Coordinates of C-alpha atoms in Angstrom, one line a residue:
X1 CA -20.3 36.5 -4.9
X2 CA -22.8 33.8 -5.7
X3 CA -20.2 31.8 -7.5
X4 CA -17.3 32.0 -4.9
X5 CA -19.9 30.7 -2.0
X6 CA -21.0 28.0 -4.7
X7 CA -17.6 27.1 -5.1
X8 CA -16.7 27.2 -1.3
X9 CA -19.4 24.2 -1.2
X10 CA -18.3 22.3 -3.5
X11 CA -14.3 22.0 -1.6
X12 CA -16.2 21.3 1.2
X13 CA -17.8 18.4 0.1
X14 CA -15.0 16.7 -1.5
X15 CA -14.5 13.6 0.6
X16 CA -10.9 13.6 3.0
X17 CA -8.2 11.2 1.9
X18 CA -9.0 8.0 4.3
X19 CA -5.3 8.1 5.0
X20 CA -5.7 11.9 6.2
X21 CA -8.8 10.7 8.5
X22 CA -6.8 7.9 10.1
X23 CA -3.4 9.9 10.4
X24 CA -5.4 12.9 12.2
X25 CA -7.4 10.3 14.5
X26 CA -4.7 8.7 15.6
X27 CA -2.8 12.3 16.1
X28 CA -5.3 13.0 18.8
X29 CA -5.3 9.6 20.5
X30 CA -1.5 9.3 20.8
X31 CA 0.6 12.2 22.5
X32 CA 3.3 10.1 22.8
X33 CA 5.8 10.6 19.5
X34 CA 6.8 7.0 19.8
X35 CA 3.4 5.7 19.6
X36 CA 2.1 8.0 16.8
X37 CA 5.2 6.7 14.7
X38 CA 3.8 3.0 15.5
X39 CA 0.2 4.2 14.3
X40 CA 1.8 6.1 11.3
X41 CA 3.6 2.4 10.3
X42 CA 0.4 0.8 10.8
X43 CA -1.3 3.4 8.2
X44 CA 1.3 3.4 5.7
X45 CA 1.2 -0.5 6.0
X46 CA -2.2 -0.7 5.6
X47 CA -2.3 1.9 2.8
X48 CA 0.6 -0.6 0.9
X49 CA -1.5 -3.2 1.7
X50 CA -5.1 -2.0 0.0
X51 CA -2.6 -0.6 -3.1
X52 CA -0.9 -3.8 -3.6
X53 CA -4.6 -5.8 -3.4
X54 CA -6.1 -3.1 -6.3
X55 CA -3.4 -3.3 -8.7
X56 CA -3.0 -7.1 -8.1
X57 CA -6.4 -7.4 -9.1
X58 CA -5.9 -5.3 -11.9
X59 CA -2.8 -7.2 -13.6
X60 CA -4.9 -10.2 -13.0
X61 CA -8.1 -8.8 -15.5
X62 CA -5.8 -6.8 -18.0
X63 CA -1.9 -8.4 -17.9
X64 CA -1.8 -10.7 -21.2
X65 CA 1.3 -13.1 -19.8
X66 CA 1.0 -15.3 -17.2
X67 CA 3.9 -14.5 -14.6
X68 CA 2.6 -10.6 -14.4
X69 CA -0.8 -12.4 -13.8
X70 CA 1.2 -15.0 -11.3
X71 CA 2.7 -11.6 -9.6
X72 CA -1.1 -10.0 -9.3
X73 CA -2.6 -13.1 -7.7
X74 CA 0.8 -13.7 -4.8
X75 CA 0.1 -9.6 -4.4
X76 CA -3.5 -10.2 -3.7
X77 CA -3.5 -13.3 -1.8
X78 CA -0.5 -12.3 0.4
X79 CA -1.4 -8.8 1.2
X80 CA -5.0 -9.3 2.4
X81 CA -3.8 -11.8 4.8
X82 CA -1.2 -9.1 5.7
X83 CA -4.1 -6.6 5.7
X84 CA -6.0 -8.7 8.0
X85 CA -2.8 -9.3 10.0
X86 CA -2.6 -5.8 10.5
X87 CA -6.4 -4.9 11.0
X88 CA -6.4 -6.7 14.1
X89 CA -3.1 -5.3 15.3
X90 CA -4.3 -1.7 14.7
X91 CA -7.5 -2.5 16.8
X92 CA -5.9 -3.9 19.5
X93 CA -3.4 -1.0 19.7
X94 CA -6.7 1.8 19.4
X95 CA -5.0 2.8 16.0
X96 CA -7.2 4.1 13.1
X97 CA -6.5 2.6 10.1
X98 CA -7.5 3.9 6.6
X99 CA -10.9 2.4 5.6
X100 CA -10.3 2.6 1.9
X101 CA -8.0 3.1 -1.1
X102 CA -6.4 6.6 0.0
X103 CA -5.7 9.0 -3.2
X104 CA -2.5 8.2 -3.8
X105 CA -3.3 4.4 -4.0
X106 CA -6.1 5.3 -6.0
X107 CA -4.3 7.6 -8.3
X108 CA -1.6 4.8 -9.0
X109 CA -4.5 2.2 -10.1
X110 CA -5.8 5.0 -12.0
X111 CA -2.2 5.8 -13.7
X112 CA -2.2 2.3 -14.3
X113 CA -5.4 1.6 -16.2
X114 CA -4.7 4.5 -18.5
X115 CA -1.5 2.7 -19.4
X116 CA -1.7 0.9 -23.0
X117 CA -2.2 -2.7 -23.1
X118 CA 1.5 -3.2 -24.8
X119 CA 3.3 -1.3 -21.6
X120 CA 1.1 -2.4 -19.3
X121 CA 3.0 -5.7 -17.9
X122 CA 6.1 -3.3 -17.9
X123 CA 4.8 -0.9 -16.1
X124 CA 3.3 -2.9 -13.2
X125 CA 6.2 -4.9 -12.8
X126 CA 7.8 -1.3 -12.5
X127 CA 5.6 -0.4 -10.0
X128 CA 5.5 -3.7 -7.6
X129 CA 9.3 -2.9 -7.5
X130 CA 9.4 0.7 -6.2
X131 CA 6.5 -0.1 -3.8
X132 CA 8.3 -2.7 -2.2
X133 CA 11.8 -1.5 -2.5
X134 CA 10.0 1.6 -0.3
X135 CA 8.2 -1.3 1.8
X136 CA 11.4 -2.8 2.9
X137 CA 12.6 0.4 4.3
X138 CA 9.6 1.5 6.3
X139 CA 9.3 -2.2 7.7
X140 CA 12.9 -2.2 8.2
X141 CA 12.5 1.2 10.1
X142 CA 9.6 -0.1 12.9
X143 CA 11.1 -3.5 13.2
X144 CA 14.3 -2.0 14.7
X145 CA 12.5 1.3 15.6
X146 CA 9.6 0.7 17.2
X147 CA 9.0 0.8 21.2
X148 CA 6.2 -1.3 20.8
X149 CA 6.7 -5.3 20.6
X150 CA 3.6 -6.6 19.1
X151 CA 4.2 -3.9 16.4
X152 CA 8.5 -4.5 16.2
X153 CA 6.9 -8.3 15.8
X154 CA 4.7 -7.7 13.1
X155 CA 7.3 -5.5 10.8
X156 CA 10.0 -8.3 11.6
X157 CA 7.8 -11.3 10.5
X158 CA 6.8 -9.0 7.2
X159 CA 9.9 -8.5 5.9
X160 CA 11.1 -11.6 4.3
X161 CA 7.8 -12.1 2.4
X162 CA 8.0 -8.3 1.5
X163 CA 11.6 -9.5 0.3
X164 CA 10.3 -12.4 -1.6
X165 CA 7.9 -9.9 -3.3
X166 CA 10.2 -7.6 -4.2
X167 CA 12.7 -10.8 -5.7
X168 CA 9.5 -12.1 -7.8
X169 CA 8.8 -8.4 -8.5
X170 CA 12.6 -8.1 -10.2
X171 CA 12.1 -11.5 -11.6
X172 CA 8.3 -10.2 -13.5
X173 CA 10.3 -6.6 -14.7
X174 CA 13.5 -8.6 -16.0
X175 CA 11.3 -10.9 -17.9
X176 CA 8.9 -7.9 -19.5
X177 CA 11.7 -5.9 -20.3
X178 CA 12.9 -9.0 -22.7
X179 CA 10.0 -9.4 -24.2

């Protein structure tokens, strides 16, 4: 008995996925579907957003070639101003946004620094390209989607540097894979 209460404590202290906390905040502020899409965009961008920044910062410290250190730095200098873009969106629209690397994002740095030095660049490069393959479709989605001009403006004026990541993304994996 004394173990399964112990237990019970210890699941209740695990700290809630940020993302969670701002998805479930945001739930209760907006009844309207159309808004609580619009504050679900605004999460997921900001979660792409804080990802992007860590692993940038990651390929800077560990990548051993200089355009997978090139792609790290664009990732990280381009998505905090997005982040900060989108920061004071989200606060003038009363949306929550996620206050810190959510588990996922913190999972994929983790999966990444476990990854050996020699498929490292690789395997980054891999990963910019997925994340902003999937990017382009959610901001694709709310710019033509969403009832809300501020955020259909914000989405619209993101995607062609969200393109230009994902070209210099291509460009990074075509040259690691001929290494």
């Amino acid at each position: 008995v004394l173990l399964i209460i112990g237990s019970s404590g210890c699941a209740d202290s695990k700290q809630q996925d940020t993302k969670e906390v701002a998805e479930e905040l945001n739930a209760l502020k907006f009844e309207d579907n159309g808004r609580e899409n619009d504050a679900k965009f605004l999460v997921e961008a900001a979660e792409l957003s804080r990802e992007e920044i860590s692993l940038g910062n990651l390929a800077q410290k560990r990548s051993k070639v200089r355009h997978v250190r090139n792609l790290g730095n664009e990732m990280v200098t381009e998505h905090t101003i997005s982040l900060a873009a989108l920061t004071v969106l989200a606060t003038a629209k009363s949306v929550s946004l996620p206050t810190a690397q959510t588990d996922d994002s913190r999972d994929a740095f983790r999966k990444l620094s476990d990854i050996a030095s020699s498929s490292f660049d690789k395997e980054y490069a891999d990963m910019t390209v997925a994340e902003h393959t999937n990017a382009i479709t959610v901001f694709e989605k709310a710019a033509s989607e969403s009832k809300d001009a501020e955020i259909k403006a914000y989405a619209t004026a993101a995607l062609p540097t969200m393109r230009r990541h994902l070209e210099h993304s291509l460009e990074c994996q075509k040259m690691c894979e001929g290494k």
